Short mmCIF file of C-alpha atoms in Angstrom, two decimals:
data_model
loop_
_atom_site.label_atom_id
_atom_site.label_comp_id
_atom_site.label_asym_id
_atom_site.label_seq_id
_atom_site.Cartn_x
_atom_site.Cartn_y
_atom_site.Cartn_z
CA UNK K 204 0.00 0.00 0.00
CA UNK K 205 1.36 3.43 -0.88
CA UNK K 206 1.95 5.71 2.10
CA UNK K 207 -0.82 8.19 2.88
CA UNK K 208 0.20 11.54 4.31
CA UNK K 209 -1.76 13.68 6.71
CA UNK K 210 -4.73 15.33 5.04
CA UNK K 211 -4.08 18.94 3.94
CA UNK K 212 -5.64 21.75 5.97
CA UNK K 213 -8.36 22.40 3.40
CA UNK K 214 -9.45 18.77 3.49
CA UNK K 215 -9.44 18.67 7.30
CA UNK K 216 -11.64 21.78 7.39
CA UNK K 217 -13.89 20.28 4.71
CA UNK K 218 -14.33 17.09 6.77
CA UNK K 219 -15.30 19.06 9.89
CA UNK K 220 -17.88 21.10 7.94
CA UNK K 221 -19.44 17.95 6.47
CA UNK K 222 -19.67 16.33 9.90
CA UNK K 223 -21.49 19.43 11.19
CA UNK K 224 -23.91 19.23 8.24
CA UNK K 225 -24.42 15.51 8.90
CA UNK K 226 -25.26 16.10 12.56
CA UNK K 227 -27.64 18.91 11.61
CA UNK K 228 -29.56 16.80 9.08
CA UNK K 229 -29.92 14.00 11.62
CA UNK K 230 -31.90 16.25 13.95
CA UNK K 231 -33.97 18.12 11.33
CA UNK K 232 -37.73 17.40 11.09
CA UNK K 233 -37.63 14.36 13.35
CA UNK K 234 -41.26 14.79 14.37
CA UNK K 235 -42.38 15.43 10.79
CA UNK K 236 -41.63 11.95 9.47
CA UNK K 237 -44.48 9.48 9.20
CA UNK K 238 -44.47 6.58 11.59
CA UNK K 239 -43.52 3.31 9.96
CA UNK K 240 -44.93 -0.07 10.95
CA UNK K 241 -41.50 -0.99 12.28
CA UNK K 242 -41.44 2.04 14.56
CA UNK K 243 -44.89 1.36 15.98
CA UNK K 244 -43.77 -2.22 16.56
CA UNK K 245 -40.79 -0.83 18.46
CA UNK K 246 -43.11 0.99 20.85
CA UNK K 247 -45.28 -2.10 21.32
CA UNK K 248 -42.20 -4.08 22.37
CA UNK K 249 -40.63 -1.31 24.47
CA UNK K 250 -43.76 -0.95 26.56
CA UNK K 251 -44.25 -4.70 26.91
CA UNK K 252 -47.39 -5.38 24.87
CA UNK K 253 -47.86 -8.66 23.02
CA UNK K 254 -49.87 -9.20 19.85
CA UNK K 255 -52.41 -11.28 21.77
CA UNK K 256 -53.04 -8.39 24.17
CA UNK K 257 -53.64 -6.06 21.23
CA UNK K 258 -55.95 -8.58 19.58
CA UNK K 259 -58.00 -9.23 22.71
CA UNK K 260 -58.46 -5.56 23.66
CA UNK K 261 -58.90 -3.93 20.25
CA UNK K 262 -60.37 -6.46 17.82
CA UNK K 263 -63.77 -6.85 19.47
CA UNK K 264 -66.26 -5.70 16.77
CA UNK K 265 -66.79 -2.36 18.52
CA UNK K 266 -66.27 1.21 17.35
CA UNK K 267 -63.17 2.79 18.85
CA UNK K 268 -61.21 6.01 18.37
CA UNK K 269 -57.52 6.45 17.67
CA UNK K 270 -56.90 6.98 21.40
CA UNK K 271 -57.69 3.33 22.04
CA UNK K 272 -54.80 2.47 19.75
CA UNK K 273 -52.40 5.16 20.92
CA UNK K 274 -52.49 3.89 24.51
CA UNK K 275 -50.56 0.81 23.35
CA UNK K 276 -47.83 3.17 22.13
CA UNK K 277 -47.31 4.86 25.49
CA UNK K 278 -45.59 4.07 28.76
CA UNK K 279 -47.63 1.90 31.12
CA UNK K 280 -46.40 1.85 34.74
CA UNK K 281 -47.93 -1.60 35.16
CA UNK K 282 -45.47 -2.95 32.58
CA UNK K 283 -41.81 -3.44 33.48
CA UNK K 284 -38.55 -4.40 31.77
CA UNK K 285 -39.50 -8.06 32.10
CA UNK K 286 -42.62 -7.41 30.01
CA UNK K 287 -40.43 -5.85 27.32
CA UNK K 288 -38.33 -9.01 27.14
CA UNK K 289 -41.45 -11.19 27.21
CA UNK K 290 -43.04 -9.28 24.32
CA UNK K 291 -39.91 -9.71 22.20
CA UNK K 292 -39.53 -13.39 23.06
CA UNK K 293 -43.13 -14.18 22.12
CA UNK K 294 -43.70 -12.07 19.01
CA UNK K 295 -40.32 -11.03 17.53
CA UNK K 296 -37.64 -13.37 18.88
CA UNK K 297 -35.14 -12.37 16.19
CA UNK K 298 -35.04 -8.98 17.92
CA UNK K 299 -32.83 -9.39 21.01
CA UNK K 300 -33.59 -7.11 23.95
CA UNK K 301 -30.58 -4.77 24.26
CA UNK K 302 -31.87 -1.91 22.09
CA UNK K 303 -35.43 -2.21 23.44
CA UNK K 304 -34.34 -2.16 27.07
CA UNK K 305 -32.12 0.83 26.34
CA UNK K 306 -35.02 2.57 24.57
CA UNK K 307 -37.38 1.84 27.47
CA UNK K 308 -34.90 3.32 29.94
CA UNK K 309 -34.50 6.35 27.65
CA UNK K 310 -38.27 6.83 27.33
CA UNK K 311 -38.73 6.84 31.10
CA UNK K 312 -36.36 9.81 31.25
CA UNK K 313 -37.08 11.75 28.04
CA UNK K 314 -40.66 10.78 27.16
CA UNK K 315 -42.54 7.96 25.49
CA UNK K 316 -43.25 9.36 22.02
CA UNK K 317 -41.76 7.98 18.83
CA UNK K 318 -39.97 11.31 18.39
CA UNK K 319 -38.21 10.80 21.72
CA UNK K 320 -37.12 7.31 20.65
CA UNK K 321 -35.95 8.75 17.32
CA UNK K 322 -33.75 11.18 19.23
CA UNK K 323 -32.16 8.16 20.92
CA UNK K 324 -31.33 6.77 17.48
CA UNK K 325 -29.82 10.10 16.44
CA UNK K 326 -27.65 10.22 19.56
CA UNK K 327 -26.52 6.64 18.96
CA UNK K 328 -25.71 7.50 15.34
CA UNK K 329 -23.09 9.99 16.53
CA UNK K 330 -21.10 7.03 17.88
CA UNK K 331 -20.64 5.90 14.28
CA UNK K 332 -18.02 8.63 13.79
CA UNK K 333 -15.46 7.50 16.41
CA UNK K 334 -16.14 3.84 15.58
CA UNK K 335 -15.50 4.24 11.83
CA UNK K 336 -12.40 6.31 12.66
CA UNK K 337 -11.07 3.54 14.90
CA UNK K 338 -11.86 0.79 12.37
CA UNK K 339 -10.16 2.63 9.48
CA UNK K 340 -7.15 3.44 11.66
CA UNK K 341 -6.75 -0.23 12.60
CA UNK K 342 -7.39 -1.46 9.10
CA UNK K 343 -5.17 0.89 7.13
CA UNK K 344 -2.80 2.23 9.82
CA UNK K 345 -2.87 5.74 8.36
CA UNK K 346 -3.29 9.24 9.85
CA UNK K 347 -6.32 11.51 9.54
CA UNK K 348 -6.78 11.38 5.75
CA UNK K 349 -8.61 8.12 5.24
CA UNK K 350 -10.55 7.85 8.52
CA UNK K 351 -11.55 11.49 8.15
CA UNK K 352 -12.90 10.97 4.65
CA UNK K 353 -14.77 7.86 5.83
CA UNK K 354 -16.36 9.90 8.64
CA UNK K 355 -17.37 12.61 6.16
CA UNK K 356 -18.96 10.09 3.78
CA UNK K 357 -20.94 8.48 6.58
CA UNK K 358 -21.91 11.86 8.03
CA UNK K 359 -23.74 13.05 4.91
CA UNK K 360 -24.80 9.70 3.46
CA UNK K 361 -28.61 9.84 2.87
CA UNK K 362 -28.94 6.21 3.85
CA UNK K 363 -27.08 6.79 7.11
CA UNK K 364 -29.35 9.71 7.96
CA UNK K 365 -32.49 7.68 7.23
CA UNK K 366 -31.31 4.85 9.48
CA UNK K 367 -30.30 7.36 12.16
CA UNK K 368 -33.83 8.82 12.27
CA UNK K 369 -35.67 5.51 12.60
CA UNK K 370 -36.95 4.44 16.02
CA UNK K 371 -35.49 0.99 15.47
CA UNK K 372 -32.26 -0.84 16.21
CA UNK K 373 -30.62 -0.29 12.80
CA UNK K 374 -28.13 2.38 13.79
CA UNK K 375 -27.18 0.71 17.08
CA UNK K 376 -26.48 -2.48 15.15
CA UNK K 377 -24.22 -0.50 12.82
CA UNK K 378 -22.31 0.91 15.78
CA UNK K 379 -21.77 -2.57 17.24
CA UNK K 380 -20.61 -3.92 13.86
CA UNK K 381 -17.98 -1.19 13.62
CA UNK K 382 -16.99 -1.55 17.27
CA UNK K 383 -16.56 -5.32 17.22
CA UNK K 384 -14.67 -5.20 13.91
CA UNK K 385 -12.26 -2.55 15.21
CA UNK K 386 -11.80 -4.47 18.46
CA UNK K 387 -10.98 -7.62 16.49
CA UNK K 388 -8.36 -5.87 14.34
CA UNK K 389 -6.78 -4.30 17.42
CA UNK K 390 -6.57 -7.63 19.22
CA UNK K 391 -5.01 -9.24 16.14
CA UNK K 392 -2.50 -6.40 15.71
CA UNK K 393 -1.35 -6.54 19.33
CA UNK K 394 -0.88 -10.30 19.09
CA UNK K 395 2.16 -9.62 16.90
CA UNK K 396 3.96 -7.63 19.59
CA UNK K 397 5.18 -8.49 23.04
CA UNK K 398 2.45 -7.92 25.62
CA UNK K 399 1.53 -9.11 29.08
CA UNK K 400 -1.11 -11.75 29.64
CA UNK K 401 -3.29 -9.11 31.33
CA UNK K 402 -3.24 -6.86 28.26
CA UNK K 403 -3.91 -9.79 25.95
CA UNK K 404 -6.84 -10.86 28.10
CA UNK K 405 -8.20 -7.32 28.08
CA UNK K 406 -7.93 -7.00 24.27
CA UNK K 407 -9.70 -10.27 23.55
CA UNK K 408 -12.14 -9.66 26.39
CA UNK K 409 -13.18 -6.34 24.87
CA UNK K 410 -13.69 -8.03 21.51
CA UNK K 411 -15.86 -10.67 23.20
CA UNK K 412 -17.87 -7.97 24.93
CA UNK K 413 -18.42 -5.98 21.71
CA UNK K 414 -19.40 -9.14 19.82
CA UNK K 415 -21.92 -10.09 22.51
CA UNK K 416 -23.27 -6.55 22.39
CA UNK K 417 -23.76 -6.87 18.63
CA UNK K 418 -25.53 -10.21 18.99
CA UNK K 419 -27.84 -8.86 21.67
CA UNK K 420 -28.58 -5.85 19.48
CA UNK K 421 -29.53 -7.90 16.45
CA UNK K 422 -29.40 -11.67 16.08
CA UNK K 423 -28.32 -11.46 12.43
CA UNK K 424 -24.92 -10.48 13.80
CA UNK K 425 -24.31 -14.23 13.66
CA UNK K 426 -23.32 -13.63 10.02
CA UNK K 427 -20.81 -11.05 11.24
CA UNK K 428 -19.34 -13.84 13.37
CA UNK K 429 -18.98 -16.00 10.25
CA UNK K 430 -17.22 -13.15 8.44
CA UNK K 431 -14.79 -12.67 11.32
CA UNK K 432 -14.07 -16.39 11.60
CA UNK K 433 -13.36 -16.71 7.89
CA UNK K 434 -11.13 -13.63 7.93
CA UNK K 435 -8.99 -14.74 10.88
CA UNK K 436 -8.58 -18.32 9.64
CA UNK K 437 -7.86 -17.21 6.07
CA UNK K 438 -5.22 -14.66 7.11
CA UNK K 439 -3.61 -17.39 9.24
CA UNK K 440 -3.53 -19.50 6.05
CA UNK K 441 -5.86 -22.02 7.69
CA UNK K 442 -3.25 -22.86 10.32
CA UNK K 443 -4.51 -22.91 13.90
CA UNK K 444 -1.85 -20.93 15.75
CA UNK K 445 -1.99 -19.23 19.15
CA UNK K 446 -3.69 -16.14 17.75
CA UNK K 447 -6.41 -18.21 16.09
CA UNK K 448 -6.95 -20.15 19.31
CA UNK K 449 -7.35 -16.92 21.29
CA UNK K 450 -9.78 -15.63 18.68
CA UNK K 451 -11.85 -18.81 18.60
CA UNK K 452 -12.01 -18.87 22.39
CA UNK K 453 -13.24 -15.27 22.41
CA UNK K 454 -15.81 -16.07 19.73
CA UNK K 455 -17.02 -19.12 21.61
CA UNK K 456 -17.50 -17.12 24.81
CA UNK K 457 -19.37 -14.42 22.88
CA UNK K 458 -21.70 -16.97 21.29
CA UNK K 459 -22.24 -18.78 24.59
CA UNK K 460 -23.21 -15.50 26.20
CA UNK K 461 -25.90 -15.22 23.52
CA UNK K 462 -27.08 -18.78 24.08
CA UNK K 463 -30.06 -17.85 26.30
CA UNK K 464 -31.56 -15.82 23.47
CA UNK K 465 -30.67 -18.49 20.91
CA UNK K 466 -32.85 -20.86 22.92
CA UNK K 467 -35.65 -18.29 22.78
CA UNK K 468 -35.33 -18.13 18.99
CA UNK K 469 -35.43 -21.91 18.62
CA UNK K 470 -38.33 -22.21 21.04
CA UNK K 471 -40.33 -19.80 18.90
CA UNK K 472 -39.40 -21.62 15.68
CA UNK K 473 -36.75 -19.14 14.51
CA UNK K 474 -39.17 -16.20 14.70
CA UNK K 475 -39.10 -15.34 11.03
CA UNK K 476 -42.80 -14.53 11.24
CA UNK K 477 -41.80 -11.44 13.15
CA UNK K 478 -40.19 -10.05 10.04
CA UNK K 479 -43.23 -9.97 7.82
CA UNK K 480 -43.38 -6.22 8.19
CA UNK K 481 -39.82 -5.61 6.97
CA UNK K 482 -39.79 -7.61 3.76
CA UNK K 483 -40.94 -5.30 1.03
CA UNK K 484 -41.78 -7.87 -1.58
CA UNK K 485 -41.25 -11.49 -2.58
CA UNK K 486 -38.20 -11.27 -4.82
CA UNK K 487 -36.17 -13.92 -6.56
CA UNK K 488 -32.49 -14.11 -5.62
CA UNK K 489 -31.51 -12.39 -8.87
CA UNK K 490 -33.95 -9.56 -8.18
CA UNK K 491 -32.64 -9.28 -4.63
CA UNK K 492 -29.12 -8.84 -5.99
CA UNK K 493 -30.38 -6.19 -8.42
CA UNK K 494 -32.16 -4.50 -5.52
CA UNK K 495 -28.92 -4.53 -3.55
CA UNK K 496 -27.07 -2.90 -6.46
CA UNK K 497 -29.68 -0.17 -6.90
CA UNK K 498 -29.64 0.45 -3.16
CA UNK K 499 -25.92 1.17 -3.54
CA UNK K 500 -26.91 4.51 -5.05
CA UNK K 501 -28.66 5.48 -1.85
CA UNK K 502 -25.45 5.15 0.10
CA UNK K 503 -24.22 8.26 -1.74
CA UNK K 504 -27.36 10.06 -2.89
CA UNK K 505 -31.13 9.64 -2.94
CA UNK K 506 -33.44 11.90 -4.90
CA UNK K 507 -36.67 9.94 -4.42
CA UNK K 508 -37.44 8.91 -0.87
CA UNK K 509 -40.87 7.51 -1.64
CA UNK K 510 -39.45 4.83 -3.95
CA UNK K 511 -42.39 5.38 -6.32
CA UNK K 512 -40.33 6.16 -9.42
CA UNK K 513 -36.85 4.64 -9.15
CA UNK K 514 -35.89 5.26 -12.79
CA UNK K 515 -33.10 7.59 -11.80
CA UNK K 516 -31.69 4.76 -9.64
CA UNK K 517 -31.50 2.54 -12.71
CA UNK K 518 -29.86 5.33 -14.66
CA UNK K 519 -27.21 6.09 -12.05
CA UNK K 520 -26.55 2.54 -10.88
CA UNK K 521 -23.93 1.76 -13.58
CA UNK K 522 -21.98 4.92 -12.66
CA UNK K 523 -22.05 4.30 -8.92
CA UNK K 524 -21.36 0.60 -9.35
CA UNK K 525 -18.37 1.46 -11.55
CA UNK K 526 -17.05 3.70 -8.79
CA UNK K 527 -17.60 1.04 -6.14
CA UNK K 528 -16.15 -1.69 -8.36
CA UNK K 529 -13.04 0.35 -9.03
CA UNK K 530 -12.73 1.13 -5.32
CA UNK K 531 -12.78 -2.59 -4.51
CA UNK K 532 -10.24 -3.29 -7.26
CA UNK K 533 -7.98 -0.47 -5.99
CA UNK K 534 -8.29 -1.79 -2.45
CA UNK K 535 -7.19 -5.24 -3.62
CA UNK K 536 -4.50 -3.89 -5.95
CA UNK K 537 -2.69 -1.65 -3.45
CA UNK K 538 -3.10 -3.41 -0.09
CA UNK K 539 -1.96 -6.43 1.78
CA UNK K 540 -4.31 -9.39 1.92
CA UNK K 541 -5.11 -8.68 5.57
CA UNK K 542 -6.64 -5.35 4.55
CA UNK K 543 -8.73 -6.14 1.49
CA UNK K 544 -9.81 -9.57 2.77
CA UNK K 545 -11.44 -8.00 5.81
CA UNK K 546 -13.52 -5.60 3.73
CA UNK K 547 -14.48 -8.31 1.23
CA UNK K 548 -15.41 -10.74 4.01
CA UNK K 549 -17.68 -8.16 5.62
CA UNK K 550 -19.16 -7.27 2.25
CA UNK K 551 -19.95 -10.84 1.19
CA UNK K 552 -20.27 -13.18 4.18
CA UNK K 553 -22.06 -10.49 6.13
CA UNK K 554 -24.46 -9.74 3.26
CA UNK K 555 -25.21 -12.78 1.07
CA UNK K 556 -27.19 -14.60 3.82
CA UNK K 557 -29.36 -11.49 4.22
CA UNK K 558 -30.17 -11.56 0.52
CA UNK K 559 -30.95 -15.26 0.64
CA UNK K 560 -33.36 -14.75 3.55
CA UNK K 561 -34.95 -11.76 1.76
CA UNK K 562 -33.97 -9.28 4.50
CA UNK K 563 -32.96 -6.36 2.31
CA UNK K 564 -33.43 -3.79 5.07
CA UNK K 565 -30.47 -5.20 6.94
CA UNK K 566 -27.69 -4.88 4.36
CA UNK K 567 -25.76 -2.56 6.67
CA UNK K 568 -22.53 -4.65 6.52
CA UNK K 569 -22.56 -4.22 2.73
CA UNK K 570 -23.16 -0.47 2.92
CA UNK K 571 -20.35 0.00 5.44
CA UNK K 572 -17.95 -2.06 3.32
CA UNK K 573 -18.47 -0.04 0.16
CA UNK K 574 -18.16 3.24 2.05
CA UNK K 575 -14.83 2.12 3.50
CA UNK K 576 -13.61 1.03 0.06
CA UNK K 577 -14.66 4.32 -1.57
CA UNK K 578 -13.11 6.32 1.28
CA UNK K 579 -9.82 4.50 0.73
CA UNK K 580 -9.96 5.15 -3.01
CA UNK K 581 -10.58 8.87 -2.53
CA UNK K 582 -7.93 9.22 0.18
CA UNK K 583 -5.25 7.71 -2.06
CA UNK K 584 -6.23 9.69 -5.15
CA UNK K 585 -7.03 13.19 -3.88
CA UNK K 586 -3.47 14.42 -3.48
CA UNK K 587 -1.27 11.68 -4.97
CA UNK K 588 -0.16 11.25 -8.58
CA UNK K 589 -0.25 13.90 -11.27
CA UNK K 590 -2.00 17.24 -10.87
CA UNK K 591 -4.63 16.31 -13.47
CA UNK K 592 -5.33 13.05 -11.64
CA UNK K 593 -5.73 14.89 -8.35
CA UNK K 594 -8.10 17.41 -9.95
CA UNK K 595 -10.21 14.61 -11.43
CA UNK K 596 -10.69 12.86 -8.12
CA UNK K 597 -11.25 16.11 -6.29
CA UNK K 598 -14.03 16.83 -8.78
CA UNK K 599 -15.52 13.36 -8.18
CA UNK K 600 -15.44 13.98 -4.43
CA UNK K 601 -17.13 17.36 -4.84
CA UNK K 602 -19.86 15.81 -7.04
CA UNK K 603 -20.50 13.05 -4.46
CA UNK K 604 -20.68 15.63 -1.68
CA UNK K 605 -23.03 17.92 -3.59
CA UNK K 606 -25.34 15.03 -4.50
CA UNK K 607 -25.39 13.83 -0.88
CA UNK K 608 -26.08 17.30 0.54
CA UNK K 609 -28.81 17.88 -2.04
CA UNK K 610 -30.35 14.53 -1.11
CA UNK K 611 -30.16 15.38 2.59
CA UNK K 612 -31.87 18.71 1.95
CA UNK K 613 -34.69 16.99 0.05
CA UNK K 614 -35.11 14.41 2.78
CA UNK K 615 -35.19 17.08 5.51
CA UNK K 616 -38.36 18.46 3.87
CA UNK K 617 -39.88 15.01 3.20
CA UNK K 618 -42.24 13.15 5.51
CA UNK K 619 -41.51 9.70 4.10
CA UNK K 620 -38.73 7.42 2.89
CA UNK K 621 -38.21 4.10 1.09
CA UNK K 622 -37.56 2.38 4.41
CA UNK K 623 -41.16 2.92 5.54
CA UNK K 624 -42.69 0.77 2.78
CA UNK K 625 -46.46 1.14 3.10
CA UNK K 626 -46.45 4.65 4.56
CA UNK K 627 -47.28 6.22 1.20
CA UNK K 628 -50.49 4.21 1.04
CA UNK K 629 -51.48 5.16 4.57
CA UNK K 630 -50.79 8.84 3.96
CA UNK K 631 -53.18 8.77 0.99
CA UNK K 632 -55.77 6.66 2.84
CA UNK K 633 -55.65 8.97 5.86
CA UNK K 634 -56.24 11.99 3.63
CA UNK K 635 -59.37 10.36 2.22
CA UNK K 636 -60.70 9.42 5.66
CA UNK K 637 -59.97 12.87 7.11
CA UNK K 638 -61.92 14.58 4.32
CA UNK K 639 -65.11 12.67 5.09
CA UNK K 640 -67.34 13.53 8.02
CA UNK K 641 -67.33 10.90 10.80
CA UNK K 642 -65.56 8.27 8.73
CA UNK K 643 -65.53 4.69 9.94
CA UNK K 644 -62.87 2.33 8.65
CA UNK K 645 -63.52 -1.39 8.98
CA UNK K 646 -60.39 -3.53 9.43
CA UNK K 647 -59.89 -7.24 10.02
CA UNK K 648 -56.95 -8.65 11.91
CA UNK K 649 -56.65 -11.37 9.27
CA UNK K 650 -55.08 -9.22 6.55
CA UNK K 651 -53.56 -6.30 8.42
CA UNK K 652 -50.65 -6.36 10.82
CA UNK K 653 -51.12 -4.57 14.11
CA UNK K 654 -48.13 -2.36 13.37
CA UNK K 655 -49.69 -1.08 10.14
CA UNK K 656 -52.93 -0.18 11.89
CA UNK K 657 -51.01 1.75 14.55
CA UNK K 658 -49.09 3.53 11.81
CA UNK K 659 -52.38 4.60 10.20
CA UNK K 660 -53.79 5.79 13.52
CA UNK K 661 -51.10 8.48 13.79
CA UNK K 662 -52.22 10.00 10.48
CA UNK K 663 -55.97 10.23 10.99
CA UNK K 664 -57.96 12.89 12.82
CA UNK K 665 -59.79 12.13 16.10
CA UNK K 666 -63.17 12.22 14.32
CA UNK K 667 -62.33 9.04 12.38
CA UNK K 668 -63.35 5.83 14.12
CA UNK K 669 -62.19 2.23 13.73
CA UNK K 670 -64.27 -0.94 13.59
CA UNK K 671 -61.78 -3.73 14.20
CA UNK K 672 -63.24 -7.15 13.46
CA UNK K 673 -62.44 -10.06 15.71
CA UNK K 674 -63.04 -12.54 12.92
CA UNK K 675 -63.62 -12.29 9.20
CA UNK K 676 -67.37 -12.53 9.73
CA UNK K 677 -69.78 -9.89 8.47
CA UNK K 678 -70.14 -7.25 11.24
CA UNK K 679 -73.39 -5.77 12.50
CA UNK K 680 -73.66 -2.26 11.08
CA UNK K 681 -76.34 0.16 12.39
CA UNK K 682 -78.42 1.67 9.61
CA UNK K 683 -77.62 5.26 10.56
CA UNK K 684 -73.90 4.93 9.95
CA UNK K 685 -72.43 6.63 6.88
CA UNK K 686 -68.99 6.97 5.29
CA UNK K 687 -68.03 3.35 5.81
CA UNK K 688 -64.71 2.18 4.38
CA UNK K 689 -63.13 -1.25 4.01
CA UNK K 690 -59.36 -1.65 4.22
CA UNK K 691 -57.71 -4.59 2.43
CA UNK K 692 -60.68 -6.95 2.35
CA UNK K 693 -61.10 -9.85 -0.04
CA UNK K 694 -63.59 -9.87 -2.90
CA UNK K 695 -65.54 -12.61 -1.13
CA UNK K 696 -66.00 -10.48 2.00
CA UNK K 697 -67.06 -7.42 0.01
CA UNK K 698 -69.58 -9.39 -1.98
CA UNK K 699 -71.03 -10.78 1.25
CA UNK K 700 -71.34 -7.26 2.63
CA UNK K 701 -73.10 -6.11 -0.54
CA UNK K 702 -75.54 -8.99 -0.34
CA UNK K 703 -76.36 -8.66 3.36
CA UNK K 704 -76.79 -4.89 3.55
CA UNK K 705 -77.53 -4.15 -0.11
CA UNK K 706 -74.49 -1.91 -0.25
CA UNK K 707 -72.28 -1.15 -3.20
CA UNK K 708 -68.52 -1.25 -2.73
CA UNK K 709 -66.47 1.15 -4.79
CA UNK K 710 -62.69 1.13 -4.83
CA UNK K 711 -61.52 4.67 -4.15
CA UNK K 712 -57.84 3.97 -3.61
CA UNK K 713 -55.46 1.30 -4.88
CA UNK K 714 -51.85 1.50 -3.74
CA UNK K 715 -48.85 -0.76 -3.86
CA UNK K 716 -49.63 -2.33 -0.49
CA UNK K 717 -53.19 -1.35 0.40
CA UNK K 718 -56.61 -0.81 -1.15
CA UNK K 719 -59.54 1.18 0.23
CA UNK K 720 -63.21 0.57 -0.62
CA UNK K 721 -66.19 2.75 0.24
CA UNK K 722 -69.61 1.35 1.03
CA UNK K 723 -72.56 3.19 -0.44
CA UNK K 724 -76.30 2.46 -0.60
#
């Protein structure tokens, strides 16, 4: 690897300015974003409610207001931290409790609204900066230039800002990925020098702690474990030496510490049913890979947060993928195997299983890998080589920064994003319901997740009422009720309603995820 010098003063100042912009955009319009199903699920779990409790108390064939729903999204003194763990274990076992317990503790101090929990995510996101600095310093052993550029890229990345504003565990998981990876590289580096047994124990102990933290933040960190194991064994040329033994012992302890929650996952049959609200569509593996490539654009810029017209993504994908591809090639071409193999391991072994299981929301290891690779490419090109070469790469950096800042500005004025999936539909449905006097929306628990219904409740006015059906049977409807709407019902149910009450059902909204029908006489 060619030697990297300290970043020039102008670049250091530029990095500081971009970090300030990144922090600013993370806090802007937090309360103006729509509430996603995932976020409402977060509040259900934080405050210790199970799906069965929601079903028993809400889906009872009676008219209710939005306040009956909102109470499940607020702090209940009768629920404790044990109820939070119980709710996760029963309904979403793939979500370990660390983030949710932290969020519950935070909410007891700073308030129980989604906005308050979003502020927690923003605060956690600031830890990304020192963690990426430490990881890049351990990986490349260079001064400010490369880690500083990596911090700047993450600071203004539209995708990073979206994750940082979600009341979910995404950004905490990212922090633990960076922390455990940096701790691993530090422990490996210090193995090559003379050190006391106490220092060695501390280094590997901290790696074990950070790995356990990552596992208890998100169970899919198990794929991070696979990436680390492959990297350490491969760099040791598949020879089990003392360093590998220390690493494997640390890994084993970390996994054993996670064993209680592994038993919870197995007891609840892997808990993949808890992820129905985060899979945006049933894609083939090829389409998932294409989706991953188009999402690569959003790491650097995003001009369409609603994901309704992604044509520009298709247009820009070849350019961004060329940049990323060249960055990976340059990383491999100019570095020792220990450097590029780590990034590639994180990019592939930490990502491919997520694509196979159709969990596209959780491609954070892939996004981090490509940002590290691009940061390295820019750091080595900005002020090395010929003047014309430097100018070219400086221009590329400026273009990336301008696109990112423009994207961040657009997002700061937006109330939605691609990560919220069905929110567009619910925004439009809520507008229809709010325009009608004393609207009543009929919903069955058979075709609508509880999280989606809670998400809708935040958008409607108090005058709108819900009729939540316990079963898919035809409800009793008083004759004096008007402005009746059906959400996501089958043709069979609608036809039965028409026959029993001599109503007509007219579709007034058809979205990507939801449809709304109005009953009329």
